[in-house]
Amino acid sequence: PLTVLDLQLQILKQSLRSAGSETKSNLESIEFHVQRLNRLVSTLLNLSRLESGRFPANFEQVDLGELIR
């Protein structure tokens, strides 16, 4: 559903190229939040896969001091 929403939003943005700045701003806000929802759903799906053991995780020790530098 979010992919369809995103596609429809892209079509709407193209058809309203000459729209006013308020309309463009609203469309950009919708686009931002659709992308945010997509990332959230993706993260939740990955978490679910991790918890169920269906997502391969490769854990290793790291030196946090080196990682931060």
GROMACS .gro file of C-alpha atoms in nm:
model
   69
    1PRO     CA    1   0.000   0.000   0.000
    2LEU     CA    2   0.280   0.247   0.074
    3THR     CA    3   0.444   0.180  -0.262
    4VAL     CA    4   0.115   0.254  -0.439
    5LEU     CA    5   0.074   0.569  -0.231
    6ASP     CA    6   0.426   0.679  -0.321
    7LEU     CA    7   0.368   0.611  -0.691
    8GLN     CA    8   0.041   0.805  -0.689
    9LEU     CA    9   0.216   1.091  -0.511
   10GLN     CA   10   0.486   1.103  -0.780
   11ILE     CA   11   0.220   1.113  -1.051
   12LEU     CA   12   0.037   1.389  -0.866
   13LYS     CA   13   0.358   1.591  -0.828
   14GLN     CA   14   0.426   1.565  -1.200
   15SER     CA   15   0.075   1.673  -1.291
   16LEU     CA   16   0.093   1.972  -1.053
   17ARG     CA   17   0.432   2.112  -1.159
   18SER     CA   18   0.285   2.458  -1.201
   19ALA     CA   19   0.100   2.450  -0.867
   20GLY     CA   20   0.150   2.715  -0.604
   21SER     CA   21   0.419   2.700  -0.340
   22GLU     CA   22   0.177   2.591  -0.065
   23THR     CA   23   0.061   2.292  -0.272
   24LYS     CA   24   0.420   2.197  -0.352
   25SER     CA   25   0.513   2.226   0.013
   26ASN     CA   26   0.222   2.002   0.112
   27LEU     CA   27   0.320   1.742  -0.148
   28GLU     CA   28   0.680   1.746  -0.028
   29SER     CA   29   0.561   1.695   0.328
   30ILE     CA   30   0.345   1.400   0.222
   31GLU     CA   31   0.638   1.254   0.028
   32PHE     CA   32   0.869   1.289   0.329
   33HIS     CA   33   0.624   1.111   0.556
   34VAL     CA   34   0.550   0.833   0.305
   35GLN     CA   35   0.925   0.766   0.281
   36ARG     CA   36   0.948   0.774   0.659
   37LEU     CA   37   0.667   0.520   0.688
   38ASN     CA   38   0.840   0.299   0.430
   39ARG     CA   39   1.161   0.303   0.635
   40LEU     CA   40   0.968   0.229   0.954
   41VAL     CA   41   0.784  -0.067   0.801
   42SER     CA   42   1.110  -0.199   0.653
   43THR     CA   43   1.281  -0.172   0.992
   44LEU     CA   44   0.994  -0.350   1.166
   45LEU     CA   45   0.997  -0.629   0.908
   46ASN     CA   46   1.372  -0.673   0.952
   47LEU     CA   47   1.332  -0.681   1.328
   48SER     CA   48   1.062  -0.945   1.295
   49ARG     CA   49   1.290  -1.153   1.069
   50LEU     CA   50   1.575  -1.121   1.318
   51GLU     CA   51   1.357  -1.231   1.606
   52SER     CA   52   1.223  -1.529   1.412
   53GLY     CA   53   1.569  -1.636   1.293
   54ARG     CA   54   1.487  -1.581   0.926
   55PHE     CA   55   1.729  -1.291   0.888
   56PRO     CA   56   2.095  -1.385   0.877
   57ALA     CA   57   2.290  -1.189   1.134
   58ASN     CA   58   2.667  -1.193   1.141
   59PHE     CA   59   2.783  -1.069   1.481
   60GLU     CA   60   3.145  -0.988   1.554
   61GLN     CA   61   3.333  -0.798   1.818
   62VAL     CA   62   3.439  -0.445   1.731
   63ASP     CA   63   3.658  -0.190   1.900
   64LEU     CA   64   3.422   0.100   1.971
   65GLY     CA   65   3.713   0.341   2.006
   66GLU     CA   66   3.825   0.258   1.652
   67LEU     CA   67   3.470   0.276   1.526
   68ILE     CA   68   3.420   0.626   1.663
   69ARG     CA   69   3.740   0.769   1.515
   0.00000   0.00000   0.00000
